[in-house]
Amino acid sequence: MHKLEIKDINMNYHSLKGETEAIKNLCFYVDEGDFVSIVGPSGCGKSTLLNIICGLIKPSSGEIYLDGEEIKGINPKIGYMFQKDHLFEWLTVWDNIRLGLKIKHQYTKESEVRIKALLNSYGLYQFRLHHPSELSGGMRQRVALIRTLALNPEVLLLDEPFSALDYQSRLKVSDEIYEIIKKEGKTALMVTHDISEAISTSSKIIVMSKRPAYLKRELDISFDNGFTSPLKRREAPDFRVYFNTIWKELDTNE
Ligand code: ADP
Ligand code: MG
């Protein structure tokens, strides 16, 4: 049984300007503990897909299965990390992270212990009383991830999580975020337009076409022992090969 299954998803937006076909017959799956990336041209329907999976919008047709059961609407087992960190500037790191649980009336002694442990493990405990504006872009992304993890989801959806960062920080932060996700044993589905980022983090890459997005190619990624972190994988001989394969897929203007 797959952890997450996307089955025959179609999505058409209707507005005054007419109909926009965003996603067409999309099918793929994500297994437990996998890190899967979706790459595709800008505007092809990647964010739309994540919004459908987490229940923010309803697809025109098709189903999403989690642990073999069809899900409709918001599901607590699915966590979402957006492109922008959406941290509240007037709240401390600590209060930002607790907010989701408080709103859901799920803030317990147990969750407090979990949050403290997360802050400790990922180098943010001493910054817990700081405000987001006092942190670097990378630290803010780690806070945003911990805020999502505080709700204890099993599947994490990440929408271009590093695209607001400069190149240097992006390499470092993608390494850190990858390590956190692996250590916490989460299943991840990430959208990115950065081919290298996808190859260096993923066990599988889904290449989407131009809008309306259909699945152009599904590619399993594996590296020899030793190439364990995203940064190290960028040095692997196979990295170029994967890069060229995906580059060609995206370059065919479909
Ligand atoms: P991506 O994340 O791949 O860049 P999106 O999923 O954001 O793409 O958008 C896919 C297409 O759907 C785009 O053409 C966009 O303009 C359109 N779209 C997105 N949201 C809406 C909406 N709420 N109403 C109408 N069209 C939308
Ligand atoms: Mg998007």
PDB file of C-alpha atoms and ligand atoms in Angstrom:
ATOM      1  CA  MET A   1       0.000   0.000   0.000  1.00  0.00           C
ATOM      2  CA  HIS A   2       1.289   3.456  -0.859  1.00  0.00           C
ATOM      3  CA  LYS A   3       1.463   6.216   1.721  1.00  0.00           C
ATOM      4  CA  LEU A   4      -0.031   8.767  -0.640  1.00  0.00           C
ATOM      5  CA  GLU A   5      -1.712   8.115  -3.950  1.00  0.00           C
ATOM      6  CA  ILE A   6      -2.787  10.698  -6.504  1.00  0.00           C
ATOM      7  CA  LYS A   7      -5.392   9.122  -8.748  1.00  0.00           C
ATOM      8  CA  ASP A   8      -6.650  10.559 -12.057  1.00  0.00           C
ATOM      9  CA  ILE A   9      -6.666  14.143 -10.829  1.00  0.00           C
ATOM     10  CA  ASN A  10      -8.153  16.747 -13.163  1.00  0.00           C
ATOM     11  CA  MET A  11      -8.452  20.392 -12.258  1.00  0.00           C
ATOM     12  CA  ASN A  12     -10.170  23.173 -14.176  1.00  0.00           C
ATOM     13  CA  TYR A  13     -10.456  26.664 -12.760  1.00  0.00           C
ATOM     14  CA  HIS A  14     -13.552  28.639 -13.720  1.00  0.00           C
ATOM     15  CA  SER A  15     -13.457  32.401 -13.673  1.00  0.00           C
ATOM     16  CA  LEU A  16     -15.049  35.343 -15.517  1.00  0.00           C
ATOM     17  CA  LYS A  17     -12.303  35.057 -18.130  1.00  0.00           C
ATOM     18  CA  GLY A  18     -13.282  31.485 -18.849  1.00  0.00           C
ATOM     19  CA  GLU A  19     -11.930  28.086 -18.038  1.00  0.00           C
ATOM     20  CA  THR A  20      -8.300  27.302 -17.197  1.00  0.00           C
ATOM     21  CA  GLU A  21      -7.317  23.666 -17.491  1.00  0.00           C
ATOM     22  CA  ALA A  22      -4.613  23.280 -14.863  1.00  0.00           C
ATOM     23  CA  ILE A  23      -4.112  19.541 -14.307  1.00  0.00           C
ATOM     24  CA  LYS A  24      -4.883  16.635 -16.587  1.00  0.00           C
ATOM     25  CA  ASN A  25      -5.211  12.948 -15.629  1.00  0.00           C
ATOM     26  CA  LEU A  26      -2.434  13.055 -13.088  1.00  0.00           C
ATOM     27  CA  CYS A  27      -1.510   9.777 -11.351  1.00  0.00           C
ATOM     28  CA  PHE A  28       1.457   8.939  -9.163  1.00  0.00           C
ATOM     29  CA  TYR A  29       2.243   7.700  -5.671  1.00  0.00           C
ATOM     30  CA  VAL A  30       4.576   8.403  -2.797  1.00  0.00           C
ATOM     31  CA  ASP A  31       5.744   5.557  -0.533  1.00  0.00           C
ATOM     32  CA  GLU A  32       6.309   5.829   3.188  1.00  0.00           C
ATOM     33  CA  GLY A  33       9.584   7.585   4.037  1.00  0.00           C
ATOM     34  CA  ASP A  34      10.163   8.663   0.439  1.00  0.00           C
ATOM     35  CA  PHE A  35      11.224  12.133  -0.596  1.00  0.00           C
ATOM     36  CA  VAL A  36       9.541  12.873  -3.910  1.00  0.00           C
ATOM     37  CA  SER A  37       9.972  16.068  -5.915  1.00  0.00           C
ATOM     38  CA  ILE A  38       7.778  17.544  -8.591  1.00  0.00           C
ATOM     39  CA  VAL A  39       9.429  19.720 -11.224  1.00  0.00           C
ATOM     40  CA  GLY A  40       7.684  21.535 -14.034  1.00  0.00           C
ATOM     41  CA  PRO A  41       7.489  24.896 -15.778  1.00  0.00           C
ATOM     42  CA  SER A  42       6.203  27.923 -13.910  1.00  0.00           C
ATOM     43  CA  GLY A  43       2.406  28.146 -13.937  1.00  0.00           C
ATOM     44  CA  CYS A  44       1.863  24.499 -14.882  1.00  0.00           C
ATOM     45  CA  GLY A  45      -0.210  23.595 -11.838  1.00  0.00           C
ATOM     46  CA  LYS A  46       2.270  22.482  -9.152  1.00  0.00           C
ATOM     47  CA  SER A  47       0.901  24.619  -6.314  1.00  0.00           C
ATOM     48  CA  THR A  48      -2.600  23.706  -7.440  1.00  0.00           C
ATOM     49  CA  LEU A  49      -1.723  20.052  -6.951  1.00  0.00           C
ATOM     50  CA  LEU A  50      -0.400  20.578  -3.400  1.00  0.00           C
ATOM     51  CA  ASN A  51      -3.493  22.625  -2.560  1.00  0.00           C
ATOM     52  CA  ILE A  52      -5.643  19.718  -3.739  1.00  0.00           C
ATOM     53  CA  ILE A  53      -3.667  17.123  -1.750  1.00  0.00           C
ATOM     54  CA  CYS A  54      -3.929  19.090   1.486  1.00  0.00           C
ATOM     55  CA  GLY A  55      -7.626  19.721   0.960  1.00  0.00           C
ATOM     56  CA  LEU A  56      -7.526  23.506   0.453  1.00  0.00           C
ATOM     57  CA  ILE A  57      -9.234  23.117  -2.933  1.00  0.00           C
ATOM     58  CA  LYS A  58     -11.358  20.365  -4.427  1.00  0.00           C
ATOM     59  CA  PRO A  59     -10.286  18.783  -7.729  1.00  0.00           C
ATOM     60  CA  SER A  60     -12.706  18.743 -10.682  1.00  0.00           C
ATOM     61  CA  SER A  61     -12.347  14.978 -10.617  1.00  0.00           C
ATOM     62  CA  GLY A  62     -10.109  12.269  -9.198  1.00  0.00           C
ATOM     63  CA  GLU A  63      -9.134  11.082  -5.763  1.00  0.00           C
ATOM     64  CA  ILE A  64      -6.377  11.343  -3.182  1.00  0.00           C
ATOM     65  CA  TYR A  65      -5.632   8.310  -1.010  1.00  0.00           C
ATOM     66  CA  LEU A  66      -3.700   8.382   2.246  1.00  0.00           C
ATOM     67  CA  ASP A  67      -2.768   4.984   3.720  1.00  0.00           C
ATOM     68  CA  GLY A  68      -5.183   3.421   1.257  1.00  0.00           C
ATOM     69  CA  GLU A  69      -8.169   5.515   2.300  1.00  0.00           C
ATOM     70  CA  GLU A  70      -9.689   8.267   0.220  1.00  0.00           C
ATOM     71  CA  ILE A  71      -9.308  11.648   1.879  1.00  0.00           C
ATOM     72  CA  LYS A  72     -11.509  14.680   1.341  1.00  0.00           C
ATOM     73  CA  GLY A  73     -10.704  18.049   2.837  1.00  0.00           C
ATOM     74  CA  ILE A  74      -8.122  18.934   5.442  1.00  0.00           C
ATOM     75  CA  ASN A  75      -6.381  15.969   7.058  1.00  0.00           C
ATOM     76  CA  PRO A  76      -4.263  16.224  10.229  1.00  0.00           C
ATOM     77  CA  LYS A  77      -1.777  13.669   8.874  1.00  0.00           C
ATOM     78  CA  ILE A  78      -0.755  16.134   6.146  1.00  0.00           C
ATOM     79  CA  GLY A  79       1.401  19.182   6.891  1.00  0.00           C
ATOM     80  CA  TYR A  80       2.045  22.038   4.474  1.00  0.00           C
ATOM     81  CA  MET A  81       5.080  24.284   4.231  1.00  0.00           C
ATOM     82  CA  PHE A  82       4.694  27.217   1.896  1.00  0.00           C
ATOM     83  CA  GLN A  83       7.130  29.160  -0.268  1.00  0.00           C
ATOM     84  CA  LYS A  84       6.893  32.129   2.079  1.00  0.00           C
ATOM     85  CA  ASP A  85       7.343  31.261   5.728  1.00  0.00           C
ATOM     86  CA  HIS A  86       4.203  33.180   6.832  1.00  0.00           C
ATOM     87  CA  LEU A  87       5.646  33.767  10.289  1.00  0.00           C
ATOM     88  CA  PHE A  88       3.911  36.472  12.305  1.00  0.00           C
ATOM     89  CA  GLU A  89       6.376  39.270  12.987  1.00  0.00           C
ATOM     90  CA  TRP A  90       4.701  40.369  16.223  1.00  0.00           C
ATOM     91  CA  LEU A  91       4.983  36.903  17.780  1.00  0.00           C
ATOM     92  CA  THR A  92       8.132  35.257  19.125  1.00  0.00           C
ATOM     93  CA  VAL A  93       9.524  32.095  17.546  1.00  0.00           C
ATOM     94  CA  TRP A  94       8.013  30.152  20.440  1.00  0.00           C
ATOM     95  CA  ASP A  95       4.537  31.634  19.987  1.00  0.00           C
ATOM     96  CA  ASN A  96       4.666  31.277  16.198  1.00  0.00           C
ATOM     97  CA  ILE A  97       5.373  27.571  16.575  1.00  0.00           C
ATOM     98  CA  ARG A  98       2.635  27.026  19.174  1.00  0.00           C
ATOM     99  CA  LEU A  99      -0.028  29.008  17.343  1.00  0.00           C
ATOM    100  CA  GLY A 100      -1.370  26.191  15.128  1.00  0.00           C
ATOM    101  CA  LEU A 101      -1.764  23.845  18.074  1.00  0.00           C
ATOM    102  CA  LYS A 102      -3.405  26.543  20.203  1.00  0.00           C
ATOM    103  CA  ILE A 103      -5.925  27.361  17.471  1.00  0.00           C
ATOM    104  CA  LYS A 104      -6.793  23.674  17.238  1.00  0.00           C
ATOM    105  CA  HIS A 105      -7.008  23.380  21.039  1.00  0.00           C
ATOM    106  CA  GLN A 106      -4.323  20.699  20.865  1.00  0.00           C
ATOM    107  CA  TYR A 107      -1.620  22.392  22.884  1.00  0.00           C
ATOM    108  CA  THR A 108      -0.662  19.908  25.593  1.00  0.00           C
ATOM    109  CA  LYS A 109       2.258  19.248  27.916  1.00  0.00           C
ATOM    110  CA  GLU A 110       3.291  16.535  25.471  1.00  0.00           C
ATOM    111  CA  SER A 111       3.322  18.909  22.500  1.00  0.00           C
ATOM    112  CA  GLU A 112       5.316  21.423  24.529  1.00  0.00           C
ATOM    113  CA  VAL A 113       7.955  18.778  25.212  1.00  0.00           C
ATOM    114  CA  ARG A 114       8.015  17.856  21.510  1.00  0.00           C
ATOM    115  CA  ILE A 115       8.451  21.476  20.407  1.00  0.00           C
ATOM    116  CA  LYS A 116      11.234  22.073  22.909  1.00  0.00           C
ATOM    117  CA  ALA A 117      13.034  18.967  21.667  1.00  0.00           C
ATOM    118  CA  LEU A 118      12.685  20.115  18.045  1.00  0.00           C
ATOM    119  CA  LEU A 119      13.999  23.596  18.866  1.00  0.00           C
ATOM    120  CA  ASN A 120      16.904  22.040  20.733  1.00  0.00           C
ATOM    121  CA  SER A 121      17.820  19.544  18.019  1.00  0.00           C
ATOM    122  CA  TYR A 122      17.791  22.118  15.280  1.00  0.00           C
ATOM    123  CA  GLY A 123      19.705  24.923  16.945  1.00  0.00           C
ATOM    124  CA  LEU A 124      16.833  27.285  17.659  1.00  0.00           C
ATOM    125  CA  TYR A 125      16.182  26.858  21.360  1.00  0.00           C
ATOM    126  CA  GLN A 126      18.251  29.893  22.356  1.00  0.00           C
ATOM    127  CA  PHE A 127      16.328  31.962  19.790  1.00  0.00           C
ATOM    128  CA  ARG A 128      12.869  30.968  21.001  1.00  0.00           C
ATOM    129  CA  LEU A 129      12.094  34.391  22.453  1.00  0.00           C
ATOM    130  CA  HIS A 130      13.348  36.262  19.380  1.00  0.00           C
ATOM    131  CA  HIS A 131      11.063  37.708  16.763  1.00  0.00           C
ATOM    132  CA  PRO A 132      11.249  36.434  13.156  1.00  0.00           C
ATOM    133  CA  SER A 133      12.801  39.707  11.917  1.00  0.00           C
ATOM    134  CA  GLU A 134      15.865  38.962  14.061  1.00  0.00           C
ATOM    135  CA  LEU A 135      16.553  35.662  12.281  1.00  0.00           C
ATOM    136  CA  SER A 136      18.284  34.819   8.996  1.00  0.00           C
ATOM    137  CA  GLY A 137      16.236  33.506   6.058  1.00  0.00           C
ATOM    138  CA  GLY A 138      17.476  29.993   6.715  1.00  0.00           C
ATOM    139  CA  MET A 139      16.568  30.102  10.389  1.00  0.00           C
ATOM    140  CA  ARG A 140      13.114  31.373   9.489  1.00  0.00           C
ATOM    141  CA  GLN A 141      12.605  28.382   7.205  1.00  0.00           C
ATOM    142  CA  ARG A 142      13.657  26.050  10.012  1.00  0.00           C
ATOM    143  CA  VAL A 143      11.144  27.749  12.324  1.00  0.00           C
ATOM    144  CA  ALA A 144       8.465  27.340   9.656  1.00  0.00           C
ATOM    145  CA  LEU A 145       9.330  23.647   9.348  1.00  0.00           C
ATOM    146  CA  ILE A 146       9.236  23.120  13.116  1.00  0.00           C
ATOM    147  CA  ARG A 147       5.877  24.900  13.238  1.00  0.00           C
ATOM    148  CA  THR A 148       4.595  22.379  10.673  1.00  0.00           C
ATOM    149  CA  LEU A 149       6.228  19.451  12.513  1.00  0.00           C
ATOM    150  CA  ALA A 150       4.688  20.598  15.816  1.00  0.00           C
ATOM    151  CA  LEU A 151       1.346  19.380  14.472  1.00  0.00           C
ATOM    152  CA  ASN A 152       2.985  15.967  14.020  1.00  0.00           C
ATOM    153  CA  PRO A 153       1.997  15.294  10.393  1.00  0.00           C
ATOM    154  CA  GLU A 154       3.056  12.065   8.669  1.00  0.00           C
ATOM    155  CA  VAL A 155       3.311  13.578   5.199  1.00  0.00           C
ATOM    156  CA  LEU A 156       4.916  16.943   4.502  1.00  0.00           C
ATOM    157  CA  LEU A 157       4.052  19.017   1.451  1.00  0.00           C
ATOM    158  CA  LEU A 158       6.669  21.627   0.579  1.00  0.00           C
ATOM    159  CA  ASP A 159       5.990  24.295  -2.039  1.00  0.00           C
ATOM    160  CA  GLU A 160       9.278  25.752  -3.317  1.00  0.00           C
ATOM    161  CA  PRO A 161      10.506  25.998   0.277  1.00  0.00           C
ATOM    162  CA  PHE A 162      13.898  27.520  -0.569  1.00  0.00           C
ATOM    163  CA  SER A 163      13.088  29.822  -3.453  1.00  0.00           C
ATOM    164  CA  ALA A 164      13.048  32.986  -1.340  1.00  0.00           C
ATOM    165  CA  LEU A 165      16.655  32.387  -0.232  1.00  0.00           C
ATOM    166  CA  ASP A 166      19.869  33.412  -1.965  1.00  0.00           C
ATOM    167  CA  TYR A 167      21.877  30.658  -3.651  1.00  0.00           C
ATOM    168  CA  GLN A 168      24.394  30.055  -0.842  1.00  0.00           C
ATOM    169  CA  SER A 169      21.742  29.823   1.874  1.00  0.00           C
ATOM    170  CA  ARG A 170      19.574  27.673  -0.349  1.00  0.00           C
ATOM    171  CA  LEU A 171      22.255  24.966  -0.534  1.00  0.00           C
ATOM    172  CA  LYS A 172      22.788  25.035   3.210  1.00  0.00           C
ATOM    173  CA  VAL A 173      19.121  25.228   4.173  1.00  0.00           C
ATOM    174  CA  SER A 174      18.052  22.465   1.796  1.00  0.00           C
ATOM    175  CA  ASP A 175      20.683  20.270   3.478  1.00  0.00           C
ATOM    176  CA  GLU A 176      19.366  21.167   6.940  1.00  0.00           C
ATOM    177  CA  ILE A 177      15.705  20.766   6.060  1.00  0.00           C
ATOM    178  CA  TYR A 178      16.400  17.450   4.340  1.00  0.00           C
ATOM    179  CA  GLU A 179      18.178  16.177   7.440  1.00  0.00           C
ATOM    180  CA  ILE A 180      15.327  17.225   9.725  1.00  0.00           C
ATOM    181  CA  ILE A 181      12.731  15.517   7.533  1.00  0.00           C
ATOM    182  CA  LYS A 182      14.760  12.297   7.415  1.00  0.00           C
ATOM    183  CA  LYS A 183      15.513  12.310  11.156  1.00  0.00           C
ATOM    184  CA  GLU A 184      11.869  12.844  12.016  1.00  0.00           C
ATOM    185  CA  GLY A 185      10.934   9.972   9.680  1.00  0.00           C
ATOM    186  CA  LYS A 186       8.504  11.964   7.556  1.00  0.00           C
ATOM    187  CA  THR A 187       7.314  11.299   4.019  1.00  0.00           C
ATOM    188  CA  ALA A 188       7.840  14.369   1.833  1.00  0.00           C
ATOM    189  CA  LEU A 189       6.449  15.700  -1.421  1.00  0.00           C
ATOM    190  CA  MET A 190       8.246  18.833  -2.601  1.00  0.00           C
ATOM    191  CA  VAL A 191       7.532  21.165  -5.488  1.00  0.00           C
ATOM    192  CA  THR A 192      10.503  22.994  -6.962  1.00  0.00           C
ATOM    193  CA  HIS A 193      11.555  24.537 -10.244  1.00  0.00           C
ATOM    194  CA  ASP A 194      15.199  23.868  -9.406  1.00  0.00           C
ATOM    195  CA  ILE A 195      16.343  20.624 -11.060  1.00  0.00           C
ATOM    196  CA  SER A 196      19.507  20.335  -8.928  1.00  0.00           C
ATOM    197  CA  GLU A 197      17.519  20.764  -5.737  1.00  0.00           C
ATOM    198  CA  ALA A 198      15.158  17.986  -6.802  1.00  0.00           C
ATOM    199  CA  ILE A 199      17.969  15.563  -7.723  1.00  0.00           C
ATOM    200  CA  SER A 200      19.979  16.225  -4.580  1.00  0.00           C
ATOM    201  CA  THR A 201      17.088  15.594  -2.183  1.00  0.00           C
ATOM    202  CA  SER A 202      14.817  13.047  -3.826  1.00  0.00           C
ATOM    203  CA  SER A 203      14.275   9.337  -4.207  1.00  0.00           C
ATOM    204  CA  LYS A 204      11.888   9.984  -7.103  1.00  0.00           C
ATOM    205  CA  ILE A 205      11.213  12.932  -9.404  1.00  0.00           C
ATOM    206  CA  ILE A 206       7.937  13.633 -11.177  1.00  0.00           C
ATOM    207  CA  VAL A 207       8.345  15.820 -14.264  1.00  0.00           C
ATOM    208  CA  MET A 208       5.203  17.729 -15.175  1.00  0.00           C
ATOM    209  CA  SER A 209       4.411  19.204 -18.585  1.00  0.00           C
ATOM    210  CA  LYS A 210       3.342  22.735 -19.405  1.00  0.00           C
ATOM    211  CA  ARG A 211      -0.241  23.569 -18.443  1.00  0.00           C
ATOM    212  CA  PRO A 212      -2.485  21.592 -18.386  1.00  0.00           C
ATOM    213  CA  ALA A 213      -0.003  19.564 -16.379  1.00  0.00           C
ATOM    214  CA  TYR A 214       0.212  15.883 -17.053  1.00  0.00           C
ATOM    215  CA  LEU A 215       2.929  13.492 -15.955  1.00  0.00           C
ATOM    216  CA  LYS A 216       5.723  13.577 -18.526  1.00  0.00           C
ATOM    217  CA  ARG A 217       8.213  11.383 -16.783  1.00  0.00           C
ATOM    218  CA  GLU A 218       8.775   9.598 -13.513  1.00  0.00           C
ATOM    219  CA  LEU A 219      12.414   9.063 -12.596  1.00  0.00           C
ATOM    220  CA  ASP A 220      13.842   7.019  -9.700  1.00  0.00           C
ATOM    221  CA  ILE A 221      16.952   8.574  -8.206  1.00  0.00           C
ATOM    222  CA  SER A 222      19.616   6.708  -6.289  1.00  0.00           C
ATOM    223  CA  PHE A 223      23.201   7.398  -5.436  1.00  0.00           C
ATOM    224  CA  ASP A 224      26.041   5.133  -4.326  1.00  0.00           C
ATOM    225  CA  ASN A 225      26.777   4.840  -0.617  1.00  0.00           C
ATOM    226  CA  GLY A 226      28.674   7.821   0.640  1.00  0.00           C
ATOM    227  CA  PHE A 227      26.658  10.405  -1.255  1.00  0.00           C
ATOM    228  CA  THR A 228      24.399  10.784   1.749  1.00  0.00           C
ATOM    229  CA  SER A 229      23.509  14.464   1.953  1.00  0.00           C
ATOM    230  CA  PRO A 230      22.087  16.799  -0.705  1.00  0.00           C
ATOM    231  CA  LEU A 231      25.373  18.722  -0.790  1.00  0.00           C
ATOM    232  CA  LYS A 232      27.450  15.584  -1.299  1.00  0.00           C
ATOM    233  CA  ARG A 233      25.091  14.249  -3.950  1.00  0.00           C
ATOM    234  CA  ARG A 234      25.758  17.309  -6.072  1.00  0.00           C
ATOM    235  CA  GLU A 235      29.323  15.971  -6.383  1.00  0.00           C
ATOM    236  CA  ALA A 236      28.272  12.464  -7.442  1.00  0.00           C
ATOM    237  CA  PRO A 237      29.104  11.335 -11.007  1.00  0.00           C
ATOM    238  CA  ASP A 238      25.457  10.336 -11.598  1.00  0.00           C
ATOM    239  CA  PHE A 239      24.247  13.815 -10.716  1.00  0.00           C
ATOM    240  CA  ARG A 240      25.053  15.213 -14.198  1.00  0.00           C
ATOM    241  CA  VAL A 241      23.360  12.274 -15.889  1.00  0.00           C
ATOM    242  CA  TYR A 242      20.114  12.832 -13.976  1.00  0.00           C
ATOM    243  CA  PHE A 243      20.379  16.563 -14.571  1.00  0.00           C
ATOM    244  CA  ASN A 244      20.680  16.159 -18.333  1.00  0.00           C
ATOM    245  CA  THR A 245      17.794  13.699 -18.481  1.00  0.00           C
ATOM    246  CA  ILE A 246      15.439  16.062 -16.670  1.00  0.00           C
ATOM    247  CA  TRP A 247      16.734  19.139 -18.476  1.00  0.00           C
ATOM    248  CA  LYS A 248      15.882  17.499 -21.813  1.00  0.00           C
ATOM    249  CA  GLU A 249      12.385  16.598 -20.623  1.00  0.00           C
ATOM    250  CA  LEU A 250      11.712  20.181 -19.552  1.00  0.00           C
ATOM    251  CA  ASP A 251      13.287  21.667 -22.650  1.00  0.00           C
ATOM    252  CA  THR A 252      10.912  20.083 -25.161  1.00  0.00           C
ATOM    253  CA  ASN A 253       8.397  22.913 -24.784  1.00  0.00           C
ATOM    254  CA  GLU A 254       5.402  20.792 -23.867  1.00  0.00           C
TER     255      GLU A 254
HETATM  256  P1  ADP B   1       2.663  26.629 -10.448  1.00  0.00           P
HETATM  257  O1  ADP B   1       2.619  26.451  -8.973  1.00  0.00           O
HETATM  258  O2  ADP B   1       3.076  25.397 -11.197  1.00  0.00           O
HETATM  259  O3  ADP B   1       3.501  27.788 -10.866  1.00  0.00           O
HETATM  260  P2  ADP B   1      -0.215  27.155 -10.157  1.00  0.00           P
HETATM  261  O4  ADP B   1      -0.714  25.857  -9.638  1.00  0.00           O
HETATM  262  O5  ADP B   1      -0.064  28.242  -9.183  1.00  0.00           O
HETATM  263  O6  ADP B   1       1.164  26.924 -10.973  1.00  0.00           O
HETATM  264  O7  ADP B   1      -1.189  27.659 -11.329  1.00  0.00           O
HETATM  265  C1  ADP B   1      -1.535  26.847 -12.453  1.00  0.00           C
HETATM  266  C2  ADP B   1      -2.460  27.613 -13.386  1.00  0.00           C
HETATM  267  O8  ADP B   1      -3.737  27.782 -12.780  1.00  0.00           O
HETATM  268  C3  ADP B   1      -1.956  29.008 -13.753  1.00  0.00           C
HETATM  269  O9  ADP B   1      -2.268  29.252 -15.091  1.00  0.00           O
HETATM  270  C4  ADP B   1      -2.746  29.917 -12.826  1.00  0.00           C
HETATM  271  O10 ADP B   1      -2.919  31.187 -13.420  1.00  0.00           O
HETATM  272  C5  ADP B   1      -4.067  29.179 -12.708  1.00  0.00           C
HETATM  273  N1  ADP B   1      -4.707  29.422 -11.403  1.00  0.00           N
HETATM  274  C6  ADP B   1      -4.159  29.203 -10.161  1.00  0.00           C
HETATM  275  N2  ADP B   1      -5.031  29.511  -9.189  1.00  0.00           N
HETATM  276  C7  ADP B   1      -6.173  29.935  -9.810  1.00  0.00           C
HETATM  277  C8  ADP B   1      -7.451  30.391  -9.347  1.00  0.00           C
HETATM  278  N3  ADP B   1      -7.738  30.459  -8.049  1.00  0.00           N
HETATM  279  N4  ADP B   1      -8.362  30.752 -10.297  1.00  0.00           N
HETATM  280  C9  ADP B   1      -8.094  30.678 -11.614  1.00  0.00           C
HETATM  281  N5  ADP B   1      -6.907  30.244 -12.118  1.00  0.00           N
HETATM  282  C10 ADP B   1      -5.950  29.879 -11.236  1.00  0.00           C
HETATM  283 MG    MG B   2       3.587  27.560  -7.455  1.00  0.00          MG
END
